[in-house]
Amino acid sequence: MAFETSTLVNGEWTTRTLDVDTVLRHYDQKDKEATTTFMEVESAPTIGILTQTVIRSPLVHWILPVKLKDLETQHVAFIGDEFVQIKELRPDGHLWDVLRKENFGARIRNARVVGSIKAYEEDMKIEATQVKDEDDDVSMDSGEAQSKALPLGKAALPPQFLLLQLHTGDSVFLRLHQLENGKRTFISSRHRVTKPMLTLQPGIHLAVDPSSRYMAIGCSERLLTIYALHSRAQLKEQSSMGPELRHVQSESIISLNGLIQKMEFLYPSPDDEGHTILLVLVVIKGKTRMLLYEWETGSDLKQIHAHSNKGHLLEQSREMPLLLIPLTLKSSFILVCEDSMAVCQGILQGSPTFIDFNNRIDVPTELHHGSGRPLWTAWTRPPRLPGYARVRDDIYIAREDGLIKFLEIDSTEDEFVKADNNIGEFGANCGTALACLDFEIQHNKSGDLLVTGGDSCPGGTYLNEARKIPTLTQPIPNWSPAHDLAIMSYDKGKKYLANGEVRNDENAPTKPDRLFACVGKGKKSSIVEFRYGIEGKLGLEMDYEIPILQSWVLPQDSNELQEESGSIFLLSLGDHSAALLLSSDASDIMELDVTSTRLDLRFRTIAAATQEQYTIQVTEQSIVLLYGTQCHVYELEELLQLESGLGVPTGLDPMIHDAAIGEDVVIFTVSRGGCTDVQVLCPEIPTHDIMQIDDSSTSPARNNIRTVAKIYYQVTSLTIGQVEAGPFVAIAGWDEESIILTFQPIHAASQQILRIPYSFGDEGIPLESIVSMATASLLSGNFLLLCGTRNGRVLTLEICGSTLEIILSRCDCIGATTAILSKDEYSHSGDLFFVSCDSKVCALTINTPETSATSSERCLRSLGINQVWLTDALKPDLQQPKITSIARLPPNGLSSADSNLLLIAGSQLLLAELSTQPKAVPRQISIKGTPTRLLYSHTLEVLIVAASIKGGSTLLFIDPDTGEDLSQPVDQKTKESVEFVSGLGNTNERVFRLFEWPYTKDGKTWNFIIVSTDAGRLLIISVADQERVRDDLLRAGLSHLEVENSHHTRSKISYYTRHKFKCAEPVYSVTGFADGLLWCAGENLFCDVLDLGEKRFKRAAQYQLPSPAIDLSYSSGAIYALTKAHSLEVLRLVATPGDFQIVRTHGDPLSRASLHHAMVSLPLANRPVHLVSDKLCSMVGLWPAYNTKADTLVTLFEAELSYSVLRFRAADCRPVWDNVRISKGINSNTNGLGKMGAELRDPRKRSELLGLSITGVLSHYTFLDFKTWQFLRFIINLTIRSPSLCEFTYQDDPVPLDLAVEPKLMMHVDGDILKRCLEGRSLENLLHISHDTAETRKIFETFRELLRAADCGKLENNAPPAAYVDQAYAFLEFFLRPVL
């Protein structure tokens, strides 16, 4: 049945014939749409994301020698995209970290040094003359003279400043300033470029006049600005009125008609220092021209014009110079091109002439990348004496493949270029970062110290001596570019000790995952293990050949070498002691015999310490007291008789078990039957008036020996503390019921006994006996008692100074074995403690806050723990030695390190210098080729690396502990060794995808390694004899447990190609599922199923994608294809009878230049959230919506980053001490900071989400529930309006009290900005608590409501403002706590 209907189409009536079925289908669709309209539309969850940088990029673009303190101190500035690191050259030739600045909020586009050394020297002469005149003035007493001289020294400006040009258009002048507590900080001043320059990349060219009177900022094209800078005298006058300086005096914009290629100031003649010359190379209509600007100092900048509007035309061979090098002689310069070098003279006279040199062709080194000629990338001028530099100029030029050229320019020679020599190679690729320092070697010899940041490989410092090739003195880490990230995880069902032994203890800590990345390019590429903590640079090493139990460092006490100052290493051995002498320059160690030292070496040493006047040693049978040239040895029998007046009972063999040494007091314990006597020895040190002169005198001093306590439980540790009432001894022990702490005043009879249960807090954290203790004083009069337990816990107790009762307690897990604590008595940066546990060393730092109502809990929260990572300049892949003892060396003038340690590892003695601040301490495993992909195999327990070795693609199996390559490619049929397996070894082939595919059928599992390449190959690789590999792993583990410090050498792992696919287009990605493989070649997605009967793959399905899928993943029937240009496509693999079908279900409505994809399951969302990163440095969270008219991926949040995320990975990488618990008292409920936030109620049960960028940035991501996001976003809104926290990017507008969720960029919380607020304790200033205005009251009210909502209403509504602020700090500390 059919009928006709009329329809209006494009303004005209059209008659159509319709049948009944068509009409019915139309109305059926209408009914469905109507039903959908009434359906409850699913709304997307509101989720925010917190990002924070874990490890910053090491990429250095500039290395600038700069005088930031005085003329004697050599500082070096390492400047990257977002950081400035100041290092100092030490007398031993090593660079040491001084200060780092990262909070610019914008990228650094260019950098230079500003400041005239000559002006500084003249200024110092004037100041010295003024001080001398004041000293000679008889009308002024010495006190007045000092009071006038001090402010002059404090206000003194450094010789030079750092000049940075930011992407925001700000010119930033940085200088160092030393605070009253000895710490250093940066003081910055800024000047903003004019608005017309902001859109033309201002600062891409930056130049400073040699006299530092002028600077020039050039854009990429059309505009440059010349600035007149204030003189040093004018800056000094400004500094007397405030810390911020105005460096720019006047400015003038110059317009150009082309692209600016190079820009530099030239040197005037020595007799015309007021002459200023600016050379600009401009590309006009495809031709490069040299424009010259000249003026005299003090001239009106508005009147500056080029000599000629057309300039001087460069020849075609010199149109694209790589480097423009101004010479100090005759206002000349060097143009370095790809295939030529030339000196230009006579440009001031209007007729420039070029003198070519370096006409030879230098062959590329083995480090060269690519097929073209290597390019010259950087130059530097070595420091020279004024007499030499008057007629000569020396230049170092570096090439990208590491070749170093030395040029000697002589103005008296006709050739001008007197020497042109290749002096050697760096042994590393060289980028734009290059500098040269003057270094004085021993015996009055000197050399040039070349510093390079490295390019696609580590850099280093190289010493160049006369007639020698440059030698590496110190490597500089670089893990950029990064290609892939792999996670080495442990079996979560097992608990491990440090040596790998499985511990059958449910409460033993789980080892954190290890993070590895493949980085670099060429022969210097490597596998990097990311680590974070305190770096300990190893120096002198010695093997004593006898196991050492404990060590101490004492002042020299050698009878034979009194003229040389050094240190004594006192070693406690099995049944006696030994003494070693360290030379004053820490270059040699020699053993002392009993005749060369007055220390008692007959017995095992229990304790030793040095006070201001004397040294005390306690052994099992004696106490030695050294004061000046005097010495007295107290035998134990003598001590017991002096104390009791009676002889020692027969049948007893008394021994000193524990001892502690304080100021003018020694505490020791002696067991007598079932009782332990705690005895005190207070030696009275003779004065110089009655002291005997005879060195061999052993006459006893007057002493006070008595028993202060009798203990009837097992004593495990002693320490001495000080309160206002006087010194006391803390005695730790245990019985069957609890741990016991006894506080016994030394000069009083009262005693305080505390019992600590064997479980801490309401969570029942297990504690065992206390084996070590240390104390730290607080400003409030209380003190902290740190206790190390036998099961690896550190219990920190705040004790009331008057009642000796516990106020607060904190428990940290350091490991699973005994935790031995020791205090750093020499630390200047707060209370510093070291703890050895699980054969590793950790540094514990307590930052004592200002006294406040909540300062006690804040003090315990501020305890920072960082592992000490030992490094060796000659062994970048160093395995961590198993440390058993720690001793602190006194400071010396040779090192600027904050701490120097003596470490004991079995029978080895190691000297290490510790860095001042925690930082990234990478471990590098060299692989001799360019890596592209990285995978950790849990079945083989190796890192599988896809790399290009000698131009051919291959796989490497790297042992993550030893760094050894275990790979052995073999032929599939003959099983004979071959260079490459079938399908690999092709020239210039790159591996796109590498993963391990477990295929299970009929209860059997086969593990395959899947490889896809850009040449259209898909390889399925098998490991030969996997049973032998498993047996080998078992033998390695058993051997490791049986012999201390033994390393079983694993045998080679043979692998071969079992199956391969070949197609015409690149195989971009591949993933596996239960029945086969899914892989993408070109824009086609294939599904191949493995047929075990025919032993081959069969094509089951195929799907056309909008663009190639660069990443594929499969989960529960869903295929997630991240396409190259169309973002994420969600497909479903539908099984049909005898076949499969691929159906599209969701897609991103926006196209993105995608990089990587991660799927994250969250309690906040009823289905997974998809993270997608792209090449435009952004990251989005997508959520699949169902039951809508068009099922799409809804954007939940978006983040704009300063880097593009190359890889997402999930890892349980937080340190074992991440789970912090603080309790009031010792038995009350613990305050676990992990209980904050609805989404993070139990964060330790889930992995951390990490991201890696190609520049080496490792970042961390935390998903936030709505209430938590509201609070943190409000803090962000406050912070970005603070000039002190965001000094270069702050916003000057009112704080919004209503938080908007649109656009989705608002759902991003920048953790790096929050960290500035936390570290500076800036909440009080941000909230303007001290200002009582209507606006500040609204801000604080909003702050309080958001905090209570985020904190689940734990705080009372009428709590004081300080309580809210302190809880907010705790909130920030939790979310920003260390990830590694």
PDB file of C-alpha atoms in Angstrom, residues 160-242:
ATOM      1  CA  GLN A 160      77.820  40.869  38.802  1.00  0.00           C
ATOM      2  CA  PHE A 161      74.128  40.027  38.329  1.00  0.00           C
ATOM      3  CA  LEU A 162      72.313  37.380  36.330  1.00  0.00           C
ATOM      4  CA  LEU A 163      70.037  38.710  33.598  1.00  0.00           C
ATOM      5  CA  LEU A 164      67.160  36.465  32.504  1.00  0.00           C
ATOM      6  CA  GLN A 165      64.661  37.148  29.764  1.00  0.00           C
ATOM      7  CA  LEU A 166      61.357  35.360  30.384  1.00  0.00           C
ATOM      8  CA  HIS A 167      58.677  34.374  27.885  1.00  0.00           C
ATOM      9  CA  THR A 168      56.360  36.843  29.612  1.00  0.00           C
ATOM     10  CA  GLY A 169      58.540  39.734  28.398  1.00  0.00           C
ATOM     11  CA  ASP A 170      60.140  40.382  31.801  1.00  0.00           C
ATOM     12  CA  SER A 171      63.839  41.111  32.136  1.00  0.00           C
ATOM     13  CA  VAL A 172      64.840  39.697  35.540  1.00  0.00           C
ATOM     14  CA  PHE A 173      68.023  40.733  37.352  1.00  0.00           C
ATOM     15  CA  LEU A 174      69.082  38.227  40.029  1.00  0.00           C
ATOM     16  CA  ARG A 175      71.611  38.559  42.830  1.00  0.00           C
ATOM     17  CA  LEU A 176      72.487  36.451  45.872  1.00  0.00           C
ATOM     18  CA  HIS A 177      71.766  37.590  49.395  1.00  0.00           C
ATOM     19  CA  GLN A 178      72.866  35.939  52.641  1.00  0.00           C
ATOM     20  CA  LEU A 179      70.352  35.865  55.484  1.00  0.00           C
ATOM     21  CA  GLU A 180      71.141  36.201  59.171  1.00  0.00           C
ATOM     22  CA  ASN A 181      70.892  32.427  59.682  1.00  0.00           C
ATOM     23  CA  GLY A 182      73.606  31.856  57.069  1.00  0.00           C
ATOM     24  CA  LYS A 183      71.274  30.664  54.325  1.00  0.00           C
ATOM     25  CA  ARG A 184      71.338  32.258  50.900  1.00  0.00           C
ATOM     26  CA  THR A 185      68.450  33.480  48.826  1.00  0.00           C
ATOM     27  CA  PHE A 186      67.822  35.287  45.558  1.00  0.00           C
ATOM     28  CA  ILE A 187      66.753  38.904  45.297  1.00  0.00           C
ATOM     29  CA  SER A 188      65.185  39.796  41.971  1.00  0.00           C
ATOM     30  CA  SER A 189      64.395  42.997  40.140  1.00  0.00           C
ATOM     31  CA  ARG A 190      62.498  43.129  36.896  1.00  0.00           C
ATOM     32  CA  HIS A 191      61.803  45.359  33.938  1.00  0.00           C
ATOM     33  CA  ARG A 192      59.108  44.690  31.355  1.00  0.00           C
ATOM     34  CA  VAL A 193      59.560  45.217  27.632  1.00  0.00           C
ATOM     35  CA  THR A 194      57.242  47.521  25.737  1.00  0.00           C
ATOM     36  CA  LYS A 195      53.887  46.210  24.471  1.00  0.00           C
ATOM     37  CA  PRO A 196      54.794  46.240  20.736  1.00  0.00           C
ATOM     38  CA  MET A 197      57.498  43.635  21.464  1.00  0.00           C
ATOM     39  CA  LEU A 198      55.299  41.190  23.377  1.00  0.00           C
ATOM     40  CA  THR A 199      53.935  39.488  20.268  1.00  0.00           C
ATOM     41  CA  LEU A 200      57.360  39.104  18.594  1.00  0.00           C
ATOM     42  CA  GLN A 201      59.199  36.783  21.046  1.00  0.00           C
ATOM     43  CA  PRO A 202      61.165  39.452  22.925  1.00  0.00           C
ATOM     44  CA  GLY A 203      64.501  38.254  24.267  1.00  0.00           C
ATOM     45  CA  ILE A 204      65.171  35.645  21.625  1.00  0.00           C
ATOM     46  CA  HIS A 205      68.271  37.804  21.101  1.00  0.00           C
ATOM     47  CA  LEU A 206      69.972  39.301  24.147  1.00  0.00           C
ATOM     48  CA  ALA A 207      73.283  41.140  24.359  1.00  0.00           C
ATOM     49  CA  VAL A 208      75.135  43.077  27.070  1.00  0.00           C
ATOM     50  CA  ASP A 209      77.772  45.726  26.473  1.00  0.00           C
ATOM     51  CA  PRO A 210      81.275  44.649  27.699  1.00  0.00           C
ATOM     52  CA  SER A 211      81.223  47.555  30.182  1.00  0.00           C
ATOM     53  CA  SER A 212      77.670  46.604  31.297  1.00  0.00           C
ATOM     54  CA  ARG A 213      76.451  50.150  30.684  1.00  0.00           C
ATOM     55  CA  TYR A 214      74.006  49.024  28.001  1.00  0.00           C
ATOM     56  CA  MET A 215      72.036  45.976  26.983  1.00  0.00           C
ATOM     57  CA  ALA A 216      69.939  45.145  23.932  1.00  0.00           C
ATOM     58  CA  ILE A 217      66.868  42.929  23.628  1.00  0.00           C
ATOM     59  CA  GLY A 218      65.921  41.747  20.181  1.00  0.00           C
ATOM     60  CA  CYS A 219      62.721  40.134  18.937  1.00  0.00           C
ATOM     61  CA  SER A 220      62.545  37.451  16.298  1.00  0.00           C
ATOM     62  CA  GLU A 221      61.886  40.182  13.730  1.00  0.00           C
ATOM     63  CA  ARG A 222      61.338  43.910  13.163  1.00  0.00           C
ATOM     64  CA  LEU A 223      62.089  45.278  16.656  1.00  0.00           C
ATOM     65  CA  LEU A 224      64.981  45.598  19.083  1.00  0.00           C
ATOM     66  CA  THR A 225      65.352  47.793  22.153  1.00  0.00           C
ATOM     67  CA  ILE A 226      68.521  49.361  23.529  1.00  0.00           C
ATOM     68  CA  TYR A 227      68.600  49.953  27.293  1.00  0.00           C
ATOM     69  CA  ALA A 228      70.901  52.255  29.235  1.00  0.00           C
ATOM     70  CA  LEU A 229      71.695  50.676  32.620  1.00  0.00           C
ATOM     71  CA  HIS A 230      72.349  52.439  35.895  1.00  0.00           C
ATOM     72  CA  SER A 231      75.965  52.610  37.018  1.00  0.00           C
ATOM     73  CA  ARG A 232      77.195  50.748  40.064  1.00  0.00           C
ATOM     74  CA  ALA A 233      77.209  53.951  42.110  1.00  0.00           C
ATOM     75  CA  GLN A 234      73.569  54.580  41.256  1.00  0.00           C
ATOM     76  CA  LEU A 235      72.634  50.996  42.147  1.00  0.00           C
ATOM     77  CA  LYS A 236      74.382  51.341  45.508  1.00  0.00           C
ATOM     78  CA  GLU A 237      72.379  54.463  46.217  1.00  0.00           C
ATOM     79  CA  GLN A 238      69.183  52.561  45.401  1.00  0.00           C
ATOM     80  CA  SER A 239      70.147  49.585  47.572  1.00  0.00           C
ATOM     81  CA  SER A 240      70.477  51.854  50.608  1.00  0.00           C
ATOM     82  CA  MET A 241      66.748  52.592  50.290  1.00  0.00           C
ATOM     83  CA  GLY A 242      65.505  49.037  49.698  1.00  0.00           C
TER      84      GLY A 242
END
